[in-house]
CSV table of C-alpha atoms in Angstrom, one decimal:
chain,number,residue,atom,x,y,z
B,1,MET,CA,0.0,0.0,0.0
B,2,SER,CA,1.3,3.5,-0.8
B,3,LYS,CA,0.5,6.3,1.7
B,4,GLN,CA,1.4,9.9,2.5
B,5,HIS,CA,2.0,10.7,6.2
B,6,LYS,CA,-0.2,13.7,7.2
B,7,GLY,CA,1.7,14.3,10.5
B,8,GLY,CA,1.0,13.3,14.0
B,9,ASN,CA,1.4,9.9,15.6
B,10,VAL,CA,0.8,7.1,13.0
B,11,THR,CA,0.0,4.4,15.5
B,12,ARG,CA,-2.5,6.7,17.4
B,13,THR,CA,-4.2,7.7,14.1
B,14,VAL,CA,-4.4,4.1,12.9
B,15,ARG,CA,-5.8,3.0,16.3
B,16,GLU,CA,-8.5,5.7,16.0
B,17,ILE,CA,-9.4,4.5,12.5
B,18,ALA,CA,-9.4,0.8,13.5
B,19,GLU,CA,-11.3,0.8,16.8
B,20,PRO,CA,-14.8,1.4,15.4
B,21,PHE,CA,-14.3,-1.4,12.9
B,22,ALA,CA,-12.9,-3.7,15.6
B,23,ARG,CA,-16.0,-3.0,17.7
B,24,GLU,CA,-18.3,-3.8,14.8
B,25,LEU,CA,-16.6,-7.2,14.4
B,26,GLY,CA,-16.7,-7.9,18.2
B,27,LEU,CA,-12.9,-7.3,18.6
B,28,GLU,CA,-10.7,-5.0,20.5
B,29,ILE,CA,-7.5,-3.4,19.4
B,30,TRP,CA,-4.7,-4.8,21.6
B,31,ASP,CA,-1.9,-2.8,20.0
B,32,VAL,CA,-0.7,-1.0,16.9
B,33,GLU,CA,2.9,-0.9,15.7
B,34,PHE,CA,4.5,0.8,12.8
B,35,VAL,CA,8.1,-0.6,12.3
B,36,LYS,CA,10.8,-0.9,9.8
B,37,GLU,CA,12.4,-4.3,9.4
B,38,GLY,CA,15.1,-4.4,6.8
B,39,ALA,CA,13.9,-2.5,3.7
B,40,GLU,CA,10.2,-3.0,4.6
B,41,HIS,CA,7.8,-1.0,6.7
B,42,TYR,CA,5.1,-2.9,8.6
B,43,LEU,CA,1.9,-1.7,10.1
B,44,ARG,CA,0.9,-4.3,12.6
B,45,ILE,CA,-2.5,-4.3,14.2
B,46,TYR,CA,-3.0,-6.8,17.0
B,47,ILE,CA,-6.6,-7.7,17.7
B,48,ASP,CA,-8.2,-9.6,20.6
B,49,ARG,CA,-11.4,-11.0,21.9
B,50,PRO,CA,-12.2,-12.9,25.1
B,51,GLU,CA,-12.7,-16.2,23.3
B,52,GLY,CA,-9.6,-15.8,21.2
B,53,VAL,CA,-8.8,-14.6,17.7
B,54,SER,CA,-9.4,-16.8,14.6
B,55,ILE,CA,-7.8,-16.5,11.2
B,56,ASP,CA,-11.3,-15.3,10.0
B,57,ASP,CA,-11.1,-12.4,12.5
B,58,CYS,CA,-7.8,-11.3,11.1
B,59,VAL,CA,-9.0,-11.6,7.5
B,60,ASN,CA,-12.3,-9.7,8.3
B,61,MET,CA,-10.4,-6.9,10.1
B,62,THR,CA,-7.9,-6.6,7.2
B,63,HIS,CA,-10.7,-6.3,4.7
B,64,ALA,CA,-12.6,-3.8,7.0
B,65,LEU,CA,-9.5,-1.6,7.2
B,66,ASP,CA,-8.2,-1.6,3.6
B,67,LYS,CA,-10.4,1.3,2.3
B,68,PRO,CA,-10.5,3.4,5.5
B,69,LEU,CA,-6.7,3.3,5.7
B,70,ASP,CA,-6.4,4.2,2.0
B,71,ASP,CA,-8.8,7.0,2.4
B,72,ALA,CA,-7.1,8.4,5.6
B,73,ASP,CA,-3.7,8.0,4.0
B,74,PRO,CA,-1.8,8.2,7.4
B,75,ILE,CA,1.6,6.8,6.3
B,76,ASP,CA,4.4,8.0,4.0
B,77,GLY,CA,5.5,5.5,1.4
B,78,ASN,CA,4.7,1.8,1.1
B,79,TYR,CA,4.0,-0.6,4.0
B,80,ILE,CA,2.7,-4.1,4.6
B,81,LEU,CA,-0.4,-4.4,6.7
B,82,GLU,CA,-0.5,-7.3,9.1
B,83,VAL,CA,-3.5,-8.1,11.4
B,84,SER,CA,-3.0,-10.8,14.0
B,85,SER,CA,-3.5,-11.9,17.6
B,86,PRO,CA,-1.1,-10.7,20.2
B,87,GLY,CA,-0.6,-14.4,21.2
B,88,ALA,CA,-0.6,-16.2,24.5
B,89,GLU,CA,2.7,-14.6,25.6
B,90,ARG,CA,1.4,-11.2,24.7
B,91,PRO,CA,3.4,-8.1,25.6
B,92,LEU,CA,1.8,-5.8,28.2
B,93,LYS,CA,2.3,-2.3,27.0
B,94,ARG,CA,-0.7,-0.1,27.7
B,95,ASP,CA,-1.9,0.8,31.2
B,96,GLU,CA,-5.1,-1.2,30.6
B,97,HIS,CA,-3.0,-4.3,29.8
B,98,PHE,CA,-1.2,-4.1,33.1
B,99,GLU,CA,-4.4,-3.4,35.0
B,100,LYS,CA,-6.3,-6.4,33.4
B,101,TYR,CA,-3.5,-8.9,34.2
B,102,ILE,CA,-2.7,-8.0,37.8
B,103,GLY,CA,-2.3,-11.3,39.6
B,104,SER,CA,-1.1,-13.1,36.4
B,105,ARG,CA,2.2,-14.8,35.7
B,106,VAL,CA,4.5,-12.7,33.7
B,107,MET,CA,8.0,-12.7,32.3
B,108,VAL,CA,10.0,-9.5,32.8
B,109,LYS,CA,13.2,-8.4,31.1
B,110,LEU,CA,14.8,-5.3,32.5
B,111,ILE,CA,17.0,-2.8,30.6
B,112,ARG,CA,19.5,-2.8,33.5
B,113,PRO,CA,20.1,-5.7,35.8
B,114,LEU,CA,18.5,-5.6,39.3
B,115,ASP,CA,20.6,-7.5,41.8
B,116,GLY,CA,22.7,-8.8,38.9
B,117,VAL,CA,19.7,-10.2,37.1
B,118,ARG,CA,17.8,-8.9,34.0
B,119,GLU,CA,15.2,-11.6,33.4
B,120,PHE,CA,12.6,-12.7,35.9
B,121,LYS,CA,9.4,-14.8,36.0
B,122,GLY,CA,6.8,-14.4,38.6
B,123,THR,CA,3.5,-12.5,39.4
B,124,LEU,CA,2.4,-9.1,38.4
B,125,ASP,CA,1.2,-7.8,41.8
B,126,ASP,CA,0.2,-4.2,41.0
B,127,TYR,CA,0.4,-1.5,38.5
B,128,ASP,CA,0.1,2.2,39.4
B,129,GLY,CA,0.7,4.9,36.9
B,130,GLY,CA,3.8,3.3,35.4
B,131,ASP,CA,5.1,1.6,38.6
B,132,ILE,CA,5.1,-2.1,38.3
B,133,THR,CA,5.1,-4.3,41.5
B,134,PHE,CA,6.3,-7.8,40.7
B,135,THR,CA,7.1,-10.9,42.9
B,136,SER,CA,9.6,-13.2,41.3
B,137,ASP,CA,9.4,-17.0,41.5
B,138,GLU,CA,12.1,-16.8,44.1
B,139,GLY,CA,9.8,-14.8,46.4
B,140,LYS,CA,11.5,-11.4,46.0
B,141,THR,CA,9.2,-8.4,45.4
B,142,PHE,CA,10.4,-5.6,43.2
B,143,VAL,CA,9.0,-2.2,42.2
B,144,PHE,CA,10.2,-0.7,39.0
B,145,LYS,CA,9.1,1.8,36.3
B,146,LYS,CA,7.5,0.5,33.1
B,147,LYS,CA,10.1,2.4,31.1
B,148,GLU,CA,12.9,0.3,32.9
B,149,ALA,CA,11.6,-2.9,31.3
B,150,SER,CA,12.6,-4.1,27.9
B,151,TYR,CA,9.4,-6.1,28.1
B,152,VAL,CA,6.7,-7.5,30.4
B,153,LYS,CA,4.9,-10.5,28.8
B,154,LEU,CA,2.3,-13.0,30.0
B,155,ASP,CA,4.0,-16.2,31.0
B,156,ASP,CA,1.3,-18.8,30.8
B,157,PHE,CA,-1.7,-19.6,28.7
B,158,ASP,CA,-4.1,-19.5,31.7
B,159,ALA,CA,-3.5,-15.8,32.1
B,160,TYR,CA,-4.5,-15.3,28.4
B,161,ILE,CA,-8.1,-16.4,29.0
B,162,LYS,CA,-8.6,-14.1,32.0
């Protein structure tokens, strides 16, 4: 697809375009990414629903967005549109993701080591305005800022169906 960027935040604009279509299809937008990998640009829209996402959901969402994205023209140049599920080990990025999965098992990778360790598994105990409270499988409780983590992902499939 060929697009012209009209300014502003591409992912925010695409989310605003996509959300009404997702609602019509009984879906929610989990996340939107616009990334360059090699020579290609990818617009990735992650969709979710409580009972899980099917291939048909991804196809239907792609078809629903083709014309509105062409009409809105939010991106410079060519890109590849991908619509998919965030998966069972979904990354928690937005405030609502953290709030929804308090009490769930997560994997955490910190940017800088804490007590000499960067990767932990355990339980997401709390989330408060960017502060994450986490108890590792070893029983240690940590509080760190969301921006200090390379990622926080769900660790087990049971958390996915919450």
